[in-house]
Amino acid sequence: MKSEMMIKKISKILIISILVTAEAVFSLQAQENTLSVSGTVVDSETKRPMVFASVSIQDIGISIVTNGEGFFTLKFPRNYADKSISISYLGYHTGVIPISQFLAQVKPLTIALIQAALPIPMTTVKPLDPQELVQEAFRSIRNNFPQEKMQMTGFYREMIRKGNTYVTLSEAVIDVHKPPYSPTFAVEQVGIYKGRGSIDWARIDTVFVKFQGGIRSALDIDVVKNLFMGVNVTEVEKFYDFRMEHPIQTNDRINYVVSFDQKPYLEDILFRGRIYIDVQTMAITRIEFNMNVEEREQATAIFIRRKPAGLKARVEYAAYMVQYRQIPEGQWIFDYSRTDLKFNAKWDRKLFRQNYTITSEMAITEYSREAYRIPQESRVKTTDITLYRVADFEDPGFWEDYNVIEPESSIETVISRIIRQLKRRRR
């Protein structure tokens, strides 16, 4: 495969643009019979917050993930009050807490997960060739992932930081028309149901970074429906080296762990990372990967679509994560994805570089077998900039009864500041 073809496929994952500024669904309905519970998930021994833990109502298609501080809020109809909430995290035993226990407390619960005991007996996990294991997992997609269309509701957030300061923040509740995981692999249709965003112009000087195609990119890193890390899975041995790692437990199920990296002699920019495979079903449950951009000047052209003359940029890292969860019907579905990209920019004749970090995340909060097409005029395109398709941060109760990823304290501070600024502007 030629280098240009490889870069073209990889560049679908994430595109950003830099411009010079001229100046320095179906879902829970808002109703009285909706309940919500909150909690913080921590390690039982270290009390460390469990970031991106999966939180769901057992046997019900309502879920969310914890934020960077291990905190979550989950909203649901009152008639589910007799059910339990399941909390799972990679390498830990699943916690199951009755909803009634949450409702009996005034303050959010602290849920301590216990690390799963390893090693696992060799009778449970037998030695396998890691490359063959990955190929078998991809061959098993048809058995493990939906072969019919599904409708999903999700929450999307993207943030751009200049140094340690947030300069743009966008959030949206989205509708996703998810095609089958079949050999044709049709493209998802996604629309914004409601969203909000803001630009902090006071913290932008001469460079205004825009994140193009963020929502679509969050879906495109669903590796199960796309090429394996930019190549056809039948040809992975030409591009990647694989290695078996120690198995791990998640959701009380054992997972194979296979690490991979591109072959050292390849000039193409590929990936390194880990893939987690459920031992029982051979389903892919999670993939963590980085694009090998370090010390590669040509990586900048993959990400930065447009920049002004006199501005030099360099990508420092590009990290991705996508995880799946098993639904009561036994199949696995796309659950959560996250992208973190850092680059620096420097003007000619300027002494210092400025660092920029782009973070985006998407969590699927509900799903249904009753799929419907999203109107063409409402669909999000790969060229769309989310910030330009959403409203201002004006209403503190904007999300009503929709499930969203709780903002971390630093983001919550930004949101509060934005709302205060907008209120002053309206006076």
XYZ file of C-alpha atoms in Angstrom:
427
model
C 0.000 0.000 0.000
C 1.452 3.362 -1.001
C 2.110 6.036 1.565
C -0.413 8.466 0.048
C -3.188 5.875 0.247
C -2.328 5.121 3.867
C -2.374 8.782 4.876
C -5.687 9.317 3.081
C -7.305 6.543 5.127
C -5.764 7.686 8.399
C -6.712 11.320 7.869
C -10.403 10.376 8.025
C -9.942 9.860 11.748
C -9.258 13.464 12.685
C -8.939 16.779 10.876
C -8.441 20.233 12.338
C -8.024 23.661 10.796
C -6.041 26.640 12.036
C -7.065 30.139 11.001
C -5.730 33.581 11.843
C -8.340 35.732 13.545
C -8.795 39.310 12.436
C -9.132 40.339 16.067
C -7.299 39.553 19.304
C -34.486 11.701 18.718
C -35.680 9.354 20.997
C -34.746 9.872 24.594
C -35.987 10.423 28.091
C -38.467 13.269 27.988
C -38.367 16.098 30.522
C -41.055 15.092 32.942
C -41.797 14.849 36.618
C -41.452 11.074 36.765
C -37.742 11.135 35.902
C -35.199 10.297 38.599
C -31.454 10.843 38.703
C -28.678 9.346 40.796
C -25.077 10.459 41.204
C -21.905 8.904 42.511
C -18.131 8.764 42.393
C -16.361 5.545 41.388
C -13.009 4.919 43.102
C -10.429 2.175 43.607
C -11.226 0.340 46.852
C -7.619 0.509 48.082
C -6.067 3.692 46.704
C -9.330 5.698 46.501
C -8.158 6.848 43.080
C -11.052 8.039 40.850
C -11.978 5.562 38.121
C -12.012 7.572 34.899
C -14.352 6.498 32.043
C -15.942 3.688 34.058
C -19.119 2.356 32.415
C -22.306 3.013 34.378
C -25.614 1.487 33.265
C -28.971 0.270 34.516
C -28.927 -3.526 34.435
C -30.881 -5.023 31.520
C -31.873 -1.544 30.321
C -30.311 0.444 27.481
C -29.527 3.555 29.537
C -25.891 4.292 30.326
C -23.158 6.887 30.773
C -19.452 6.989 31.680
C -17.698 8.651 34.600
C -15.765 11.841 33.984
C -12.092 12.565 34.653
C -12.832 12.739 38.388
C -14.760 9.449 38.518
C -18.103 11.252 38.929
C -21.361 10.491 37.116
C -25.045 11.377 37.051
C -27.540 8.984 35.474
C -31.135 9.980 34.659
C -33.928 7.472 34.051
C -37.735 6.983 34.258
C -39.135 6.525 37.756
C -40.475 3.058 36.917
C -36.867 1.762 36.890
C -36.408 2.650 40.567
C -36.526 -1.029 41.583
C -33.582 -1.975 39.360
C -29.828 -1.870 39.987
C -26.956 0.085 38.517
C -23.928 -1.756 37.171
C -20.476 -0.134 37.260
C -17.618 -1.758 35.344
C -13.985 -0.850 34.780
C -11.074 -2.547 33.085
C -9.268 -4.869 35.511
C -11.894 -4.637 38.280
C -14.859 -6.644 39.493
C -18.187 -5.173 38.429
C -20.061 -3.281 41.123
C -23.842 -3.653 41.332
C -25.752 -1.155 43.490
C -29.565 -1.083 43.890
C -31.029 2.227 42.769
C -32.909 2.337 46.064
C -29.551 2.647 47.835
C -28.740 5.770 45.818
C -32.167 7.271 46.467
C -31.860 6.701 50.218
C -28.817 8.997 50.377
C -28.843 12.783 50.309
C -25.294 13.039 48.967
C -23.839 11.182 45.957
C -22.600 7.683 46.771
C -18.963 6.645 46.618
C -18.662 3.276 44.881
C -15.399 1.419 45.544
C -14.473 -1.176 42.918
C -12.252 -4.113 43.852
C -9.355 -5.017 41.593
C -9.762 -8.426 39.966
C -7.314 -11.054 41.199
C -4.824 -12.242 38.600
C -3.077 -14.309 37.311
C -5.779 -16.401 35.703
C -5.331 -20.191 35.505
C -3.888 -21.368 32.214
C -6.877 -23.677 31.811
C -8.944 -20.517 31.318
C -6.626 -18.565 29.043
C -4.450 -20.663 26.757
C -1.409 -19.346 24.863
C -2.307 -18.093 21.409
C -0.612 -16.411 18.494
C -1.452 -12.707 19.018
C -1.806 -11.896 15.321
C -4.150 -14.817 14.752
C -6.119 -13.781 17.837
C -6.698 -10.284 16.435
C -7.685 -11.657 13.040
C -10.084 -14.108 14.661
C -11.669 -11.264 16.634
C -12.312 -9.380 13.396
C -13.681 -12.520 11.748
C -16.072 -12.821 14.700
C -17.543 -9.335 14.253
C -20.528 -10.768 12.415
C -21.370 -12.964 15.426
C -20.754 -10.339 18.096
C -21.943 -7.010 16.715
C -25.417 -5.995 15.448
C -26.251 -7.057 11.920
C -29.228 -4.725 11.752
C -29.652 -0.963 11.940
C -29.899 0.647 15.370
C -30.880 4.072 16.632
C -28.786 5.652 19.360
C -28.784 8.755 21.497
C -25.423 10.043 22.628
C -23.610 12.925 24.255
C -20.661 14.663 22.635
C -18.205 17.160 24.096
C -15.165 18.831 22.562
C -12.716 21.238 24.169
C -9.748 23.227 22.924
C -7.141 24.467 25.369
C -4.398 26.998 24.822
C -1.804 25.982 27.382
C -3.909 25.175 30.446
C -6.736 27.571 29.560
C -9.955 26.497 27.826
C -10.685 28.709 24.815
C -13.599 26.835 23.206
C -16.111 24.362 24.584
C -18.939 22.632 22.708
C -21.469 20.028 23.876
C -24.353 18.303 22.122
C -26.980 15.613 22.513
C -26.877 13.694 19.252
C -29.025 11.198 17.355
C -27.112 8.431 15.580
C -28.466 6.119 12.896
C -26.026 3.224 13.229
C -25.790 0.863 10.231
C -25.137 -2.882 10.633
C -21.623 -4.177 11.269
C -21.761 -5.961 7.929
C -19.147 -6.252 5.155
C -20.615 -3.173 3.429
C -20.090 -0.990 6.521
C -22.318 1.945 5.568
C -21.587 5.347 7.085
C -23.484 6.487 10.181
C -26.014 9.268 9.962
C -25.719 11.671 12.877
C -27.671 14.792 13.767
C -27.522 17.305 16.607
C -30.701 17.289 18.696
C -29.579 20.163 20.899
C -26.231 21.659 21.747
C -24.390 24.592 23.229
C -20.953 26.109 22.862
C -18.814 29.151 23.499
C -15.588 30.876 22.469
C -13.556 32.797 25.018
C -12.334 35.580 22.753
C -10.415 37.223 25.591
C -8.062 34.226 25.655
C -7.494 34.062 21.891
C -4.696 36.170 20.440
C -3.575 35.696 16.833
C -4.378 32.017 16.323
C -7.904 30.622 16.397
C -7.994 26.814 16.316
C -11.117 25.185 14.896
C -11.923 21.497 15.216
C -13.396 20.307 11.934
C -15.532 17.168 11.788
C -15.279 16.433 15.510
C -18.581 14.571 15.853
C -17.939 12.471 12.758
C -14.377 11.747 13.908
C -15.687 10.409 17.231
C -17.702 7.837 15.271
C -15.004 7.121 12.691
C -12.636 5.718 15.325
C -15.064 2.826 15.785
C -12.302 0.462 14.677
C -14.626 -2.551 14.572
C -16.461 -1.114 11.569
C -13.384 0.346 9.873
C -9.974 -0.887 8.784
C -7.712 -2.183 11.527
C -5.452 0.792 12.218
C -5.435 1.922 8.588
C -4.875 -1.478 6.956
C -6.915 -4.470 5.865
C -7.042 -7.035 8.676
C -5.941 -9.806 6.279
C -2.683 -7.929 5.675
C -1.809 -6.860 9.213
C 1.357 -8.970 9.292
C 2.872 -6.681 6.633
C 2.453 -3.581 8.753
C 2.271 -4.537 12.443
C 4.044 -6.568 15.112
C 1.827 -8.123 17.810
C 2.548 -9.297 21.342
C 0.462 -11.065 23.980
C 0.155 -9.155 27.249
C -1.140 -10.315 30.620
C -4.920 -10.962 30.508
C -7.219 -8.617 32.374
C -10.762 -8.717 33.724
C -13.564 -6.286 32.994
C -17.263 -6.576 33.744
C -16.397 -9.874 35.488
C -15.204 -11.342 32.173
C -11.661 -12.258 31.185
C -10.093 -10.390 28.274
C -7.081 -11.212 26.153
C -4.794 -8.210 25.790
C -2.758 -7.837 22.595
C -0.344 -4.949 22.076
C 0.653 -3.840 18.601
C 3.043 -1.422 16.913
C 3.962 -0.714 13.330
C 7.006 -2.471 11.958
C 10.112 -0.348 12.597
C 11.213 -0.184 8.959
C 7.933 1.299 7.674
C 7.929 4.956 6.672
C 4.137 5.232 6.785
C 2.630 6.830 9.873
C 0.616 4.086 11.560
C -0.373 3.258 15.137
C 0.619 1.545 18.362
C -1.681 0.429 21.145
C -3.621 -2.358 22.814
C -6.684 -4.320 21.821
C -8.870 -6.108 24.393
C -10.746 -9.248 23.337
C -13.406 -11.048 25.362
C -12.237 -14.652 25.905
C -15.727 -16.121 25.878
C -17.086 -14.500 22.718
C -13.940 -13.249 20.936
C -15.589 -9.821 20.814
C -13.436 -6.705 20.715
C -14.267 -4.832 23.928
C -11.820 -1.924 23.882
C -8.985 -0.453 21.828
C -6.466 2.133 23.028
C -4.101 3.486 20.393
C -1.754 6.321 19.484
C -0.764 7.504 16.061
C 3.013 7.359 15.680
C 3.462 11.081 15.060
C 6.464 11.599 17.303
C 9.515 12.968 15.476
C 7.664 12.806 12.144
C 7.335 16.191 10.500
C 4.954 14.843 7.856
C 2.364 14.135 10.586
C 1.408 17.801 10.644
C -0.081 17.558 7.153
C -2.428 14.776 8.297
C -4.089 16.899 10.952
C -3.707 20.543 10.040
C -5.805 21.257 7.005
C -5.182 24.978 6.764
C -2.785 27.423 8.393
C -1.513 30.919 7.634
C 1.861 31.670 6.101
C 4.525 32.233 8.693
C 3.013 29.841 11.228
C 4.845 26.604 11.924
C 3.023 23.758 13.666
C 4.102 20.387 15.005
C 1.933 17.551 16.286
C 3.187 16.191 19.618
C 0.775 13.308 20.188
C -2.517 11.878 18.982
C -4.212 9.406 21.345
C -7.496 7.560 20.877
C -9.698 5.181 22.806
C -12.895 3.367 21.884
C -14.796 0.909 24.057
C -17.798 -1.349 23.573
C -20.337 -2.853 25.934
C -22.455 -5.973 25.849
C -26.204 -5.401 25.808
C -28.784 -7.826 27.285
C -29.343 -9.439 23.882
C -25.736 -10.641 23.989
C -24.380 -8.397 21.248
C -21.752 -5.701 21.701
C -22.300 -2.072 20.731
C -20.236 1.102 20.428
C -20.231 2.712 23.878
C -17.615 5.455 24.213
C -14.782 7.095 22.299
C -12.206 9.738 23.133
C -9.591 11.656 21.178
C -6.705 13.709 22.593
C -4.507 15.684 20.231
C -1.712 18.053 21.206
C 0.279 20.286 18.901
C 2.342 23.439 19.184
C 2.478 26.494 16.952
C 5.090 29.188 16.487
C 5.134 32.303 14.364
C 8.261 33.203 12.426
C 10.356 35.746 14.304
C 8.644 34.802 17.566
C 10.686 33.241 20.352
C 8.164 30.956 22.081
C 5.837 28.195 20.959
C 2.230 27.967 22.099
C 0.722 24.580 22.997
C -2.816 23.607 21.999
C -4.752 20.529 23.124
C -7.950 19.258 21.519
C -10.066 16.746 23.430
C -13.305 15.190 22.251
C -15.446 12.432 23.730
C -18.684 10.696 22.824
C -20.817 8.437 25.028
C -23.829 6.459 23.828
C -26.555 6.881 26.446
C -29.492 4.998 24.874
C -30.136 2.618 21.994
C -33.144 1.200 20.179
C -33.848 -1.344 17.446
C -36.397 1.067 15.954
C -34.070 2.839 13.547
C -35.048 5.837 11.443
C -33.150 7.895 8.897
C -31.907 11.331 9.863
C -32.975 13.950 7.284
C -30.196 14.911 4.894
C -30.379 18.594 5.811
C -29.969 17.774 9.523
C -26.954 15.491 9.243
C -23.533 16.419 10.581
C -20.884 16.487 7.859
C -17.161 15.807 8.043
C -16.556 19.473 7.219
C -18.790 20.793 10.019
C -17.374 22.672 12.987
C -19.546 21.768 15.988
C -19.058 25.165 17.598
C -20.886 26.810 14.689
C -23.867 24.450 14.872
C -24.835 24.946 18.509
C -26.265 27.731 20.688
C -24.688 29.816 23.450
C -24.350 28.653 27.070
C -27.340 30.597 28.384
C -29.530 28.112 30.259
C -28.089 26.296 33.327
C -30.832 23.639 32.953
C -30.179 23.226 29.253
C -29.859 19.420 29.225
C -33.221 18.740 30.885
C -33.447 14.964 31.443
C -30.855 13.915 28.889
C -27.876 11.925 30.123
C -24.575 13.761 29.696
C -21.013 13.161 30.854
C -20.645 15.222 34.006
C -18.133 18.056 33.492
C -14.976 17.921 35.568
C -14.479 20.702 38.093
C -12.202 22.700 35.777
C -14.762 22.499 32.960
C -17.603 23.282 35.366
C -15.744 26.460 36.318
C -15.489 27.401 32.641
C -19.220 26.768 32.099
C -20.130 28.896 35.119
C -17.910 31.702 33.866
C -19.464 31.524 30.384
C -23.009 31.730 31.771
C -22.066 34.714 33.955
C -20.544 36.493 30.970
C -23.656 35.889 28.859
C -25.920 37.197 31.614
C -23.855 40.390 31.845
C -24.011 40.766 28.080
C -27.829 40.649 28.099
C -28.130 43.469 30.659
